Coordinates of C-alpha atoms in Angstrom, one line a residue:
Chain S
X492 CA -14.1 -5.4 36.2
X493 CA -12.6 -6.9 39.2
X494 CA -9.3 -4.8 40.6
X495 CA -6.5 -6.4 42.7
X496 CA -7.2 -4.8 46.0
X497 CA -4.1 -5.4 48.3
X498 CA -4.6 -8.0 50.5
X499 CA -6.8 -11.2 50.6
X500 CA -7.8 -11.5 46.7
X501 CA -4.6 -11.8 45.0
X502 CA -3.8 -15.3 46.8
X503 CA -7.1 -16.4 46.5
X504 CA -6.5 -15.9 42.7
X505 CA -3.5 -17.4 42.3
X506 CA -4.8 -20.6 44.0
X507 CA -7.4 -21.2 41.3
X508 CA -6.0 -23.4 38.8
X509 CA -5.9 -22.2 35.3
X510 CA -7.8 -25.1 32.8
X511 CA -5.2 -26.2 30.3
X512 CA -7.5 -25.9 27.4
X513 CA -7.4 -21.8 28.2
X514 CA -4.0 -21.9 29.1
X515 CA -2.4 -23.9 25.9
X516 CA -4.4 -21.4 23.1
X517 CA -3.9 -17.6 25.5
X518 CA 0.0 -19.0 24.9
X519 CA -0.1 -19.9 21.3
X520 CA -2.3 -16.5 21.3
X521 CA 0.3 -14.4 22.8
X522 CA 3.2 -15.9 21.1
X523 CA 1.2 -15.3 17.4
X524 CA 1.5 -11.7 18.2
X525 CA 5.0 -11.3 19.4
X526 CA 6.7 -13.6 17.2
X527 CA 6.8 -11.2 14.3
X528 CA 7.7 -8.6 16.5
X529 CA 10.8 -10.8 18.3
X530 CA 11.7 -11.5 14.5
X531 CA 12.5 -8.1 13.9
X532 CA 14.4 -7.7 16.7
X533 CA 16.5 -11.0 15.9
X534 CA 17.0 -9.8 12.8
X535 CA 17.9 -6.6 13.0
X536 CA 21.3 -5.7 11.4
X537 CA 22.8 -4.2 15.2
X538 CA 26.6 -3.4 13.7
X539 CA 25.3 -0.9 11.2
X540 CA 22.1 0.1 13.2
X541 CA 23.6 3.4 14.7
X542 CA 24.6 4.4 11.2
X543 CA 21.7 3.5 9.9
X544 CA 19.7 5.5 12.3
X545 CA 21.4 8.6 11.8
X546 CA 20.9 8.6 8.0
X547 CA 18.8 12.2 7.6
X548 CA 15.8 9.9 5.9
X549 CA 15.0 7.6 8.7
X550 CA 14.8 10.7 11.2
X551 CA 13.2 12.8 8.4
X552 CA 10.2 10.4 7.8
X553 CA 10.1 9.7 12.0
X554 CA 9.9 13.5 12.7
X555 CA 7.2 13.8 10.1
X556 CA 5.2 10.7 11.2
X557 CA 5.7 12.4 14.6
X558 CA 4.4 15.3 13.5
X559 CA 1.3 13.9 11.3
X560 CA 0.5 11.3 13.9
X561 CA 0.2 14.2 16.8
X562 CA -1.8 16.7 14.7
X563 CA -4.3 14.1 13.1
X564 CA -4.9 12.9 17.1
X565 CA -5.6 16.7 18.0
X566 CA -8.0 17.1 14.8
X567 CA -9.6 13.6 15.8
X568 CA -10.2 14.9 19.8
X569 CA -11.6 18.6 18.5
X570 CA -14.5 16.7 16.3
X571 CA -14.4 13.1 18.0
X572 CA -14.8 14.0 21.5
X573 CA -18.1 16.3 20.7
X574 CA -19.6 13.6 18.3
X575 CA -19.1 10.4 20.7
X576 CA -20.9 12.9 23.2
X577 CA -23.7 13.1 20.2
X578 CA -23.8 9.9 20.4
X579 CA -23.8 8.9 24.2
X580 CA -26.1 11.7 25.4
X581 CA -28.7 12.2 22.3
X582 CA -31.7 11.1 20.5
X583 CA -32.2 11.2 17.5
X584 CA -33.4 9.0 14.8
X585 CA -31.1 7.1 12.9
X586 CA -28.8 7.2 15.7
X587 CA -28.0 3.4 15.2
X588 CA -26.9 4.3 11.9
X589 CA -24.7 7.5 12.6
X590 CA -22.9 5.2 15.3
X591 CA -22.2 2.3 12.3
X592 CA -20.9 4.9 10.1
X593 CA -18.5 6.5 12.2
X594 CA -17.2 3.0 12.8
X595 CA -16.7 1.9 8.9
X596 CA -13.2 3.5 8.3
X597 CA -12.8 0.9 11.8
X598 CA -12.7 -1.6 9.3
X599 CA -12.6 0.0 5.8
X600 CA -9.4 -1.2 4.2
X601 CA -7.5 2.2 4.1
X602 CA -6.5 2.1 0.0
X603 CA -10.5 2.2 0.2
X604 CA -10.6 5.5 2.6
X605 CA -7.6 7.1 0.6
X606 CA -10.0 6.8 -2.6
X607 CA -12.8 8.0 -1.1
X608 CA -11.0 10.9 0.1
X609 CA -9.6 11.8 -3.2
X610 CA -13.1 11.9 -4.5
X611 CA -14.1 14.4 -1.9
X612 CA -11.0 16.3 -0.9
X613 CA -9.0 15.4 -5.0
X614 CA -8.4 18.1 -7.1
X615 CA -11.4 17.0 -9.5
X616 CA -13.4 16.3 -5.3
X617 CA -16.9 17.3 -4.9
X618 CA -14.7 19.4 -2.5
X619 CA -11.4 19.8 -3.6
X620 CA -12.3 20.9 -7.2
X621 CA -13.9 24.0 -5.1
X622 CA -11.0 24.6 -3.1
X623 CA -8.6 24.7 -5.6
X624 CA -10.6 26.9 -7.7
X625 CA -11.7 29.0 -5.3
X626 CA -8.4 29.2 -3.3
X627 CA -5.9 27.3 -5.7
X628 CA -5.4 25.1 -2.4
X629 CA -5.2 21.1 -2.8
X630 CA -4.5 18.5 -0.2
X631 CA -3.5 15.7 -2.0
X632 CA 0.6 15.6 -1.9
X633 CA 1.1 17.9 1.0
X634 CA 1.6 17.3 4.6
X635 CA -1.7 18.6 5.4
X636 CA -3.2 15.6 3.4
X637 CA -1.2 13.2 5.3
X638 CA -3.2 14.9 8.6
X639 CA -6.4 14.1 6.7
X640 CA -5.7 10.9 6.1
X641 CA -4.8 9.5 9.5
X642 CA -7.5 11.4 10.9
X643 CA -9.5 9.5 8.9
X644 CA -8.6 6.3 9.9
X645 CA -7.9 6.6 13.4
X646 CA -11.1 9.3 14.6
X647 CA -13.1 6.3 15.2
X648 CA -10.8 4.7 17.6
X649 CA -11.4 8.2 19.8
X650 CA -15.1 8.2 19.1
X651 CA -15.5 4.6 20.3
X652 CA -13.5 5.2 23.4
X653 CA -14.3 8.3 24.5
X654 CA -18.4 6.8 23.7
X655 CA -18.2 3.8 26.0
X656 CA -16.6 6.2 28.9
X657 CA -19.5 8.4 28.7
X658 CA -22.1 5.4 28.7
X659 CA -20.4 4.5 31.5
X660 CA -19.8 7.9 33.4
X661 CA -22.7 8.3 36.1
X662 CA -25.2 11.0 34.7
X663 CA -26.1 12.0 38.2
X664 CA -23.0 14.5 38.6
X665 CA -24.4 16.0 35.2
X666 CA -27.7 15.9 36.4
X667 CA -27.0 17.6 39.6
X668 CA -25.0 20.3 38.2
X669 CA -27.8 21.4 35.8
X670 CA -30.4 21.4 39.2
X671 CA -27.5 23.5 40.2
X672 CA -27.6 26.0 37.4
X673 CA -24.9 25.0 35.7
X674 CA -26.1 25.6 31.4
X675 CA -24.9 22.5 29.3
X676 CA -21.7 23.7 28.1
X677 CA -20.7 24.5 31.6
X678 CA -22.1 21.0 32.6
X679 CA -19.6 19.3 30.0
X680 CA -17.1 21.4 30.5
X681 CA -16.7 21.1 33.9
X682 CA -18.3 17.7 35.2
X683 CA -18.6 15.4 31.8
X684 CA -15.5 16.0 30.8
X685 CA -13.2 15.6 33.7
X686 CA -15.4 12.4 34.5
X687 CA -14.2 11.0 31.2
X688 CA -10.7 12.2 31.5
X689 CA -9.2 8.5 31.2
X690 CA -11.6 7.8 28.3
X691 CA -10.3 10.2 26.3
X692 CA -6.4 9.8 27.3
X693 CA -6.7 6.3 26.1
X694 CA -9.0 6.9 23.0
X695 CA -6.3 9.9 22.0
X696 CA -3.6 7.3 22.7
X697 CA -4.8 4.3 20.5
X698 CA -6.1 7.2 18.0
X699 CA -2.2 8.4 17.9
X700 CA -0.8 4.7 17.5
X701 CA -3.1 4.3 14.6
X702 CA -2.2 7.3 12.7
X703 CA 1.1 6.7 13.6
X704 CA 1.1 3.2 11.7
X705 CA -1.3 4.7 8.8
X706 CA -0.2 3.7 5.0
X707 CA -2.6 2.6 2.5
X708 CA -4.7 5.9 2.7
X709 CA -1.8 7.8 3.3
X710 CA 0.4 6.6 0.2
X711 CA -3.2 6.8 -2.1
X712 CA -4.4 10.6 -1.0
X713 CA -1.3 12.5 0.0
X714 CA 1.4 10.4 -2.1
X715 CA 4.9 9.7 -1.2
X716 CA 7.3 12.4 -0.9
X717 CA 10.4 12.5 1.2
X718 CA 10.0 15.5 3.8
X719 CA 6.8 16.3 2.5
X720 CA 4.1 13.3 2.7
X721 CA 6.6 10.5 3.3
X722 CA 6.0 9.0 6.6
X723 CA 7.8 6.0 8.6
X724 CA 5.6 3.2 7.2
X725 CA 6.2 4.5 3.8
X726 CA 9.8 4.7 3.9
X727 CA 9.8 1.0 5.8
X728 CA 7.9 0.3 1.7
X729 CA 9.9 2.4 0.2
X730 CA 13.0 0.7 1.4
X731 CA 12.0 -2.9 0.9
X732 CA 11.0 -1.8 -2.6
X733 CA 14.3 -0.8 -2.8
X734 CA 15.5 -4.6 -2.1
X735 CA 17.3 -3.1 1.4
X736 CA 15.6 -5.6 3.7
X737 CA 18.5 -4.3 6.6
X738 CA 16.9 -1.2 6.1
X739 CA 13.6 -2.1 6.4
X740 CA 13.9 -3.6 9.4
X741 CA 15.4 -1.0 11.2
X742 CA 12.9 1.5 10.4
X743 CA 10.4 -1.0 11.1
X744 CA 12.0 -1.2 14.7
X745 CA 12.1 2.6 15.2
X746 CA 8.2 2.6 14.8
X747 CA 7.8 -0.4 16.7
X748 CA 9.6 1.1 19.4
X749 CA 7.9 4.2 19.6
X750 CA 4.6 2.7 19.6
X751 CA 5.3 -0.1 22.4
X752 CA 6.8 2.7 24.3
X753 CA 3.7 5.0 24.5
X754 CA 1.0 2.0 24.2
X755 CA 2.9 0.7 27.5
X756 CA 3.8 3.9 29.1
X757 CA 0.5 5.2 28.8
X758 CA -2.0 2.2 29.2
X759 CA -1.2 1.7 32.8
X760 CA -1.7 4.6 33.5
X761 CA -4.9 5.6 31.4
X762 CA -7.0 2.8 30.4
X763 CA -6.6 0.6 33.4
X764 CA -7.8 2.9 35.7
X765 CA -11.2 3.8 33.5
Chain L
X630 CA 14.2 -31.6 -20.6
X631 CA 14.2 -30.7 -24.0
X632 CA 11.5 -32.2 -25.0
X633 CA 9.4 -30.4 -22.6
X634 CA 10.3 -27.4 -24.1
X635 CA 9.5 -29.0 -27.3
X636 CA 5.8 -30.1 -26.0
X637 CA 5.3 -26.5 -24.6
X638 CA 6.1 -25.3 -28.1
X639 CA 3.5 -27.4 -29.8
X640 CA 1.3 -26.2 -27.0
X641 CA 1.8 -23.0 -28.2
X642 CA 1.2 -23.7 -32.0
X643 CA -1.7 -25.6 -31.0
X644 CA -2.9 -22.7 -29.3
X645 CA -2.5 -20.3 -32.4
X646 CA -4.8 -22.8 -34.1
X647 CA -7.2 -22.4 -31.9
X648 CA -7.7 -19.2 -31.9
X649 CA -8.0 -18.8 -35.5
X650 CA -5.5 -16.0 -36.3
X651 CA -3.2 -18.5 -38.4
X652 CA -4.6 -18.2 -41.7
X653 CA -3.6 -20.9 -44.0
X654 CA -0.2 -21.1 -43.5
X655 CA -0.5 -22.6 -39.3
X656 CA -2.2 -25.6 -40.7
X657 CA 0.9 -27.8 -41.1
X658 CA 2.5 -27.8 -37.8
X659 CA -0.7 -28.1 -36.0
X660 CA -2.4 -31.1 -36.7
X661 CA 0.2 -33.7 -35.9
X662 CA 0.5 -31.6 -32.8
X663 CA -2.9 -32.7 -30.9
X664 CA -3.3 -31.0 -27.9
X665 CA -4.5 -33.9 -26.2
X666 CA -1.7 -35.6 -26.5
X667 CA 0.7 -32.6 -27.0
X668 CA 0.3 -31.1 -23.4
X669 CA 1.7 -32.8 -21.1
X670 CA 1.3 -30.0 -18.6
X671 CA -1.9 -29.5 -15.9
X672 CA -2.6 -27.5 -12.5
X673 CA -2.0 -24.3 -11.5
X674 CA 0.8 -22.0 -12.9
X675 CA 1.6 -19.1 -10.2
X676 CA 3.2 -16.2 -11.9
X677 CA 4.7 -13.5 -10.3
X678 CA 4.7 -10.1 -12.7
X679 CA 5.6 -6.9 -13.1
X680 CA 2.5 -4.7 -12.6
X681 CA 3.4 -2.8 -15.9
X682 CA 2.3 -6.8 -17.2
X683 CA -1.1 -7.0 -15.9
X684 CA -3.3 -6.4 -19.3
X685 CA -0.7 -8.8 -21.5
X686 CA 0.3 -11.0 -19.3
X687 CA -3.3 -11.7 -18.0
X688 CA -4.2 -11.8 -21.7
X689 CA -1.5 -14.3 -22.1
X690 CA -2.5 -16.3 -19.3
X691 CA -6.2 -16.6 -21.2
X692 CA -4.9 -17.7 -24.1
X693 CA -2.7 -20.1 -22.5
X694 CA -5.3 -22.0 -20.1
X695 CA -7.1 -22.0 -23.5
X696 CA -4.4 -23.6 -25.2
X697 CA -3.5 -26.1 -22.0
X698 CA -7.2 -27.4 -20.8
X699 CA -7.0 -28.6 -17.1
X700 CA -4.1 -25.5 -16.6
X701 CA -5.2 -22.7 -14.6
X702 CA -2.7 -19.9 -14.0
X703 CA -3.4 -17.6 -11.5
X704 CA -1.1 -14.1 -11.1
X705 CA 0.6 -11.8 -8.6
X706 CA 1.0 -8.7 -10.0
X707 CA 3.3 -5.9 -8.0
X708 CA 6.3 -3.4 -8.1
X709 CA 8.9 -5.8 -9.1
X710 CA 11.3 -5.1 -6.2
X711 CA 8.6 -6.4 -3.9
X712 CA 7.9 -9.5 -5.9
X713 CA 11.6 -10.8 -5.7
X714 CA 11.7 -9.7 -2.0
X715 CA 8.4 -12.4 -1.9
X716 CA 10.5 -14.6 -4.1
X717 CA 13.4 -14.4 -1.9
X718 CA 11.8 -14.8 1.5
X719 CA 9.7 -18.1 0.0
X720 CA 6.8 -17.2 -1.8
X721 CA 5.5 -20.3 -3.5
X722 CA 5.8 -19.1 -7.4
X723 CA 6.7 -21.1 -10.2
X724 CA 7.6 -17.8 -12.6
X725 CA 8.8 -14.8 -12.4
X726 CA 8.7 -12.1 -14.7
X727 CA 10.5 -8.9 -13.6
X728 CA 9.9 -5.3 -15.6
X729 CA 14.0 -4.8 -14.5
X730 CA 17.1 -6.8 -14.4
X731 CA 18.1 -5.6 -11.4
X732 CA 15.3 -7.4 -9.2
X733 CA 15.7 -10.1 -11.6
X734 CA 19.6 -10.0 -10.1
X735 CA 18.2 -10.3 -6.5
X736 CA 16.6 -13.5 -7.2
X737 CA 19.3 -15.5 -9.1
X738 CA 22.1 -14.1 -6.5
X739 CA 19.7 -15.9 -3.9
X740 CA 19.8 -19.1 -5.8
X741 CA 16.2 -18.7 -6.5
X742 CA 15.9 -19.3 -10.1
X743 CA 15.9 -22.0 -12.3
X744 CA 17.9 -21.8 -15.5
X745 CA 18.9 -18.2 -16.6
X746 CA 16.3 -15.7 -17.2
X747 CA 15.6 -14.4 -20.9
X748 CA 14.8 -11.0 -22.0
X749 CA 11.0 -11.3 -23.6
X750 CA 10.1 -7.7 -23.9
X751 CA 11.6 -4.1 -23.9
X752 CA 9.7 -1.3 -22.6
X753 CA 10.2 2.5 -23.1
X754 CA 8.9 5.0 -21.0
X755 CA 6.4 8.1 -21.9
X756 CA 5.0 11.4 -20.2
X757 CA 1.1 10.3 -20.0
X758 CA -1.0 13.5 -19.7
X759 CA -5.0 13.9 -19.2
X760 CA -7.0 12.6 -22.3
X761 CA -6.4 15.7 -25.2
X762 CA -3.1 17.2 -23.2
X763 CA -4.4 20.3 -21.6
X764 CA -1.0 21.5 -20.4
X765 CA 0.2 21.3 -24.0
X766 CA 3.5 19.3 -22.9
X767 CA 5.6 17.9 -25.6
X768 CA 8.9 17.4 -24.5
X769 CA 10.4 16.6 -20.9
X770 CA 11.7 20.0 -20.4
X771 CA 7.9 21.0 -20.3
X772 CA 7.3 19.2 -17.2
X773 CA 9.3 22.2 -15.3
X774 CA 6.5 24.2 -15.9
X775 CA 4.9 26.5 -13.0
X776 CA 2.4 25.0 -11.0
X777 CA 3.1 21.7 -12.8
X778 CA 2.5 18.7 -10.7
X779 CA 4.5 16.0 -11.8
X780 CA 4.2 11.9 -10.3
X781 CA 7.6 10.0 -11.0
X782 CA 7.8 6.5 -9.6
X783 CA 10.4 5.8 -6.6
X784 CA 13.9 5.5 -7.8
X785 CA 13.9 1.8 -6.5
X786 CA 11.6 0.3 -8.6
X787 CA 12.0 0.1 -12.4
X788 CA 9.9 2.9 -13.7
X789 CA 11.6 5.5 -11.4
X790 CA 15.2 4.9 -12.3
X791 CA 14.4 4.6 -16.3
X792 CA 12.6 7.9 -15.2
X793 CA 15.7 9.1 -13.8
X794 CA 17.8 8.0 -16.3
X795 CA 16.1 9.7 -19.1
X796 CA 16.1 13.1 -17.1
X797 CA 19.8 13.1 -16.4
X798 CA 19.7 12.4 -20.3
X799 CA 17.5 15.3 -20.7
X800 CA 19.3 17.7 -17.9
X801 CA 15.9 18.5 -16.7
X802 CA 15.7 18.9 -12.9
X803 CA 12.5 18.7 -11.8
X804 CA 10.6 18.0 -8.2
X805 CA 7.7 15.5 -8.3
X806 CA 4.8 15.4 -6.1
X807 CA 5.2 12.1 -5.6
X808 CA 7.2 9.2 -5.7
X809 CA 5.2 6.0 -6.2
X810 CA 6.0 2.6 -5.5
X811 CA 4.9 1.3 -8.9
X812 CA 4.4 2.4 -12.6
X813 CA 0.4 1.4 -12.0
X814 CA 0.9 4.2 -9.2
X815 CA 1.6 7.0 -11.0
X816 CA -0.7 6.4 -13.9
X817 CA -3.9 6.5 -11.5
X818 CA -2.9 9.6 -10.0
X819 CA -3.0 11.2 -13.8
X820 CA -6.0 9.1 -14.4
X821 CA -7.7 10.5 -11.2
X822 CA -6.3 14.4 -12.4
X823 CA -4.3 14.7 -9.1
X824 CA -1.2 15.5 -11.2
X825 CA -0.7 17.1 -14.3
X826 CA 1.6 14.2 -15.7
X827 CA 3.7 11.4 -14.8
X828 CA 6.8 9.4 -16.4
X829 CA 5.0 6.0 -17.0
X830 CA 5.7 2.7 -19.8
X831 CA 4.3 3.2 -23.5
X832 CA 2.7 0.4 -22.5
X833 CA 0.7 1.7 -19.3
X834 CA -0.8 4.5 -21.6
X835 CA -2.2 1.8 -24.5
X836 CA -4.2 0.1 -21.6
X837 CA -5.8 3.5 -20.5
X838 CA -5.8 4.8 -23.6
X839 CA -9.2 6.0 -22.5
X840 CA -8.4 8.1 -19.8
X841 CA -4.6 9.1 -20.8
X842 CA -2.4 10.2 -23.8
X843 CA 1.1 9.1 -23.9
X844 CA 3.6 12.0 -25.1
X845 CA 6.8 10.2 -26.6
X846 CA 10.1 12.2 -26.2
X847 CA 13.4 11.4 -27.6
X848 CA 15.5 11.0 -24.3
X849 CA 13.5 7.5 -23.4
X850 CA 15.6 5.8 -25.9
X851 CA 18.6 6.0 -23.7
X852 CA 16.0 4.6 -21.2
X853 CA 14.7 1.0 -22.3
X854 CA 13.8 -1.5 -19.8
X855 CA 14.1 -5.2 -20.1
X856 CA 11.8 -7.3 -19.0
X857 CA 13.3 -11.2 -18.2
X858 CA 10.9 -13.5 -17.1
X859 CA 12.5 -17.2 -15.5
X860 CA 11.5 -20.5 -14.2
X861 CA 12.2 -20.8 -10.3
X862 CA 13.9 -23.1 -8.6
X863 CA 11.1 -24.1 -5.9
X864 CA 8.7 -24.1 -8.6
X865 CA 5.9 -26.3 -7.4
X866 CA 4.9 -26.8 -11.0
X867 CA 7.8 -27.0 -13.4
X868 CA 6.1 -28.9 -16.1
X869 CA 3.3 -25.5 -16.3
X870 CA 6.3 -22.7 -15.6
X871 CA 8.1 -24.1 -18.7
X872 CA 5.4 -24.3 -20.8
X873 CA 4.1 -21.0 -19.6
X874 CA 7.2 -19.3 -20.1
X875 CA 7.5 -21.0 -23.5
X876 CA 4.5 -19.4 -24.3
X877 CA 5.2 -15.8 -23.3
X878 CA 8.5 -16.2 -25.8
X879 CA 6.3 -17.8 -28.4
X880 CA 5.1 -16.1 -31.5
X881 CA 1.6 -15.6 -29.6
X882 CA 3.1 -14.1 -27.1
X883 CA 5.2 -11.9 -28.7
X884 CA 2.1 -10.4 -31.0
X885 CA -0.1 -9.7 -27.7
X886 CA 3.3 -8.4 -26.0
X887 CA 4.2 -5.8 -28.9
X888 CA 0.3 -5.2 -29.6
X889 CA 0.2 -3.5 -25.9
X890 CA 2.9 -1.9 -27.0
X891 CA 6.2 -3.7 -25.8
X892 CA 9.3 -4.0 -28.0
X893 CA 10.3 -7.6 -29.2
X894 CA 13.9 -7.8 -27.5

């Protein structure tokens, strides 16, 4: 990918006319996406929205969404991070298809992944039925379930990330550490990993945003439960249930503004520079 | 106007014919009926329900298109809070039927409805339990129990504030699980054994009769929900909401409405 280097480039760039038949559509593009987002801003109640803010359920579900969002990202880079490494520098048969299925809750609808969990992890799971009767431990309806959840649905953004940085990292610092003696943990710890660094920061970051946005698994495998399971995009559905579009909206707005905060904040400095 | 309605009827009657459950006694009114002639109405009927409606109303909607050939009505079932908010912001539906008033308030305030809505049904609520009640829970106070875990629906949708209603009624304090965001919500988390029970319609347990028992308890009487169903005001097909609606308030309707457990209003 072609950076601006200071100097010479730039102008040359700016000389070359952009066709009209990119131009017109990258426009409509880019105003389909914001649109919605500039309606919720425009119609954002802004006379009560302090009040509204302050109400003990909107910081309540943002603290827990917060919370959730952070822990499923740390879960996602303890198991991601060592399977996209599986998967960048290993053989093994059916490779092709590990890769795929890692991929599926990519594109699974999440009521789909928030069944499939309660099957494993349920109360009557192939796994859960075991931990509660071994333990009396269930996740469903505790904050612990919510963790699952988004960690389900947003790992693969990690995987995928941290994956293409390592296909793209040169193996020749690896390689030269293990003529150096280096054994492989040593070699990952120390070279693969710090290589990747950016991949990793910008697969955590898009992992976070995701789980920070999760609801349809969420709201099928851990429930809805103020303080407990209830996260921002459940109380946004919650609220419009509840016929309080106002409300809605500003909740909508909080999580919109967290999320364009770090996605911006971040991005510039992570994932262009990969 | 009138004698829309009055078509729609004879639609109705036609259909009762037609499916053969009239006896003797139908054969009068239907024969100078002729649907062909009778049913003036044609396209497609888009009706937005209550979720606690799916099994009658899409049992309805059967019998109707059966009734009305060349009618095809096609359904939008959901928590009725987020069906009027649909309404409301433009959804193109030509009926709604609402499990509460309330949300049925939201849509004529907006100016959204056609005509005044009518009560068609009445809906009581019951504590389904796993098939064969393994907690042994009879009563509302049961649900209390240790290590009981308990799905209500939200307060904001119907289901959850006939729930609260009936355990103010009760004085039973309890704390749920889980508050879902419709009645089909709860049910599948007992269905799936996630909870031990869950405040749902009469009605909800009769379609999962399989799976769930429904325990009846004497507090839900102060708890009965209406169910109005109107003709809105964009409706792209007016011709096919009337008759539609007709239909739900007809004697037909009314039998497959009680048979899945409603209450005639």
């Amino acid at each position: 990918m072609p950076t601006a280097a200071p100097g010479g480039p730039p102008r040359r760039r700016r000389a070359q006319r952009v066709p009209a038949a990119l131009l017109v559509p990258a426009l409509a593009g880019l105003l389909f996406l914001v649109l919605p987002l500039a309606g919720l801003v425009v119609r954002a109640p802004w006379a009560s929205l302090p009040q509204r803010l302050t109400e003990p359920g909107a910081l309540t579900a943002l603290r827990l969404s917060v919370q959730t969002a952070t822990a499923a990202t740390l879960v996602c880079l303890l198991l991601g991070v060592p399977l996209a490494w599986l998967l960048a520098r290993t053989r093994f048969p059916g490779r092709r298809l590990v890769r795929a299925l890692v991929t599926v809750p990519l594109v699974l609808p999440p009521v789909v992944g928030g069944v499939a969990l309660l099957l494993v992890f349920g109360r009557r799971g192939l796994l859960g039925g075991w931990l509660d009767a071994t333990f009396g431990f269930t996740l469903p309806f505790t904050t612990t379930g919510v963790v699952v959840a988004e960690a389900f649905v947003a790992m693969p953004f990690l995987v995928i990330a941290v994956e293409g940085a390592l296909r793209g990292a040169d193996a020749r610092y690896e390689e030269a550490a293990a003529t150096l003696g280096a054994g492989r943990w040593t070699t990952f710890t120390h070279v693969t990993l710090p290589l990747v660094a950016p991949g990793v920061a910008a697969g955590a970051v898009l992992c976070w945003a995701r789980a920070l946005g999760e609801f349809g698994a969420t709201i099928t495998f851990a429930g809805n439960y103020p303080g407990v399971t209830q996260t921002m995009p459940l109380a946004v559905y919650q609220t419009i249930e509840g016929g309080d579009l106002d409300g809605a909206v500003v909740l909508s707005l909080v999580l919109l503004t967290v999320s364009v905060a770090i996605l911006a904040g971040l991005r510039d400095k992570w994932i262009t520079s990969a | 106007m009138g004698a829309r309605v009055v078509r729609a009827a004879l639609a109705g009657v036609t259909a009762l014919a037609m499916a053969g459950l009239t006896g003797c006694g139908g054969g009068t009114g239907a024969s100078p009926a002729g649907s062909a002639s009778g049913s003036a109405v044609s396209g497609t009927v888009t009706v937005f329900a209550a979720a606690s409606l799916t099994e009658s109303f899409t049992r309805i909607g059967r019998e109707f298109e059966a009734a009305n050939p060349g009618v095809t009505v096609r359904f939008n079932f959901a928590g009725s809070s987020a069906l009027a908010n649909q309404i409301n912001q433009g959804a193109p539906a030509d009926v709604f039927a609402s499990a509460a008033p309330k949300n049925m308030r939201s849509v004529t305030d907006a100016g959204n409805a056609d005509g005044s809505p009518t009560t068609f049904a009445r809906n009581q609520l019951v504590i389904a339990v796993p098939k064969g009640n393994p907690r042994r829970i009879d009563a509302l106070a049961d649900l209390t129990g240790p290590g009981l875990k308990v799905a209500l629906c939200a307060e904001q949708v119907p289901c959850g504030a006939a729930a609260t209603t009936a355990l103010s009624a009760a004085r039973v304090t309890l704390r749920p699980v889980t508050l879902e965001q419709d009645v089909k919500g709860a049910l599948s988390k007992v269905k799936l054994g996630e909870v031990d029970a869950a405040l749902v319609y009469r009605t909800d347990t009769r379609a999962a009769a399989a799976d769930v028992d429904g325990v009846e308890f004497p507090e839900s009487a102060g708890a009965v929900n209406d169910y109005p169903i109107v003709v809105l005001r964009n409706a792209a097909n007016r011709a096919g909401a009337r008759a539609f609606v007709a239909y739900v308030r007809s004697e037909r309707g009314t039998a497959v409405l009680t048979g899945a457990g409603f209450q005639a209003p």
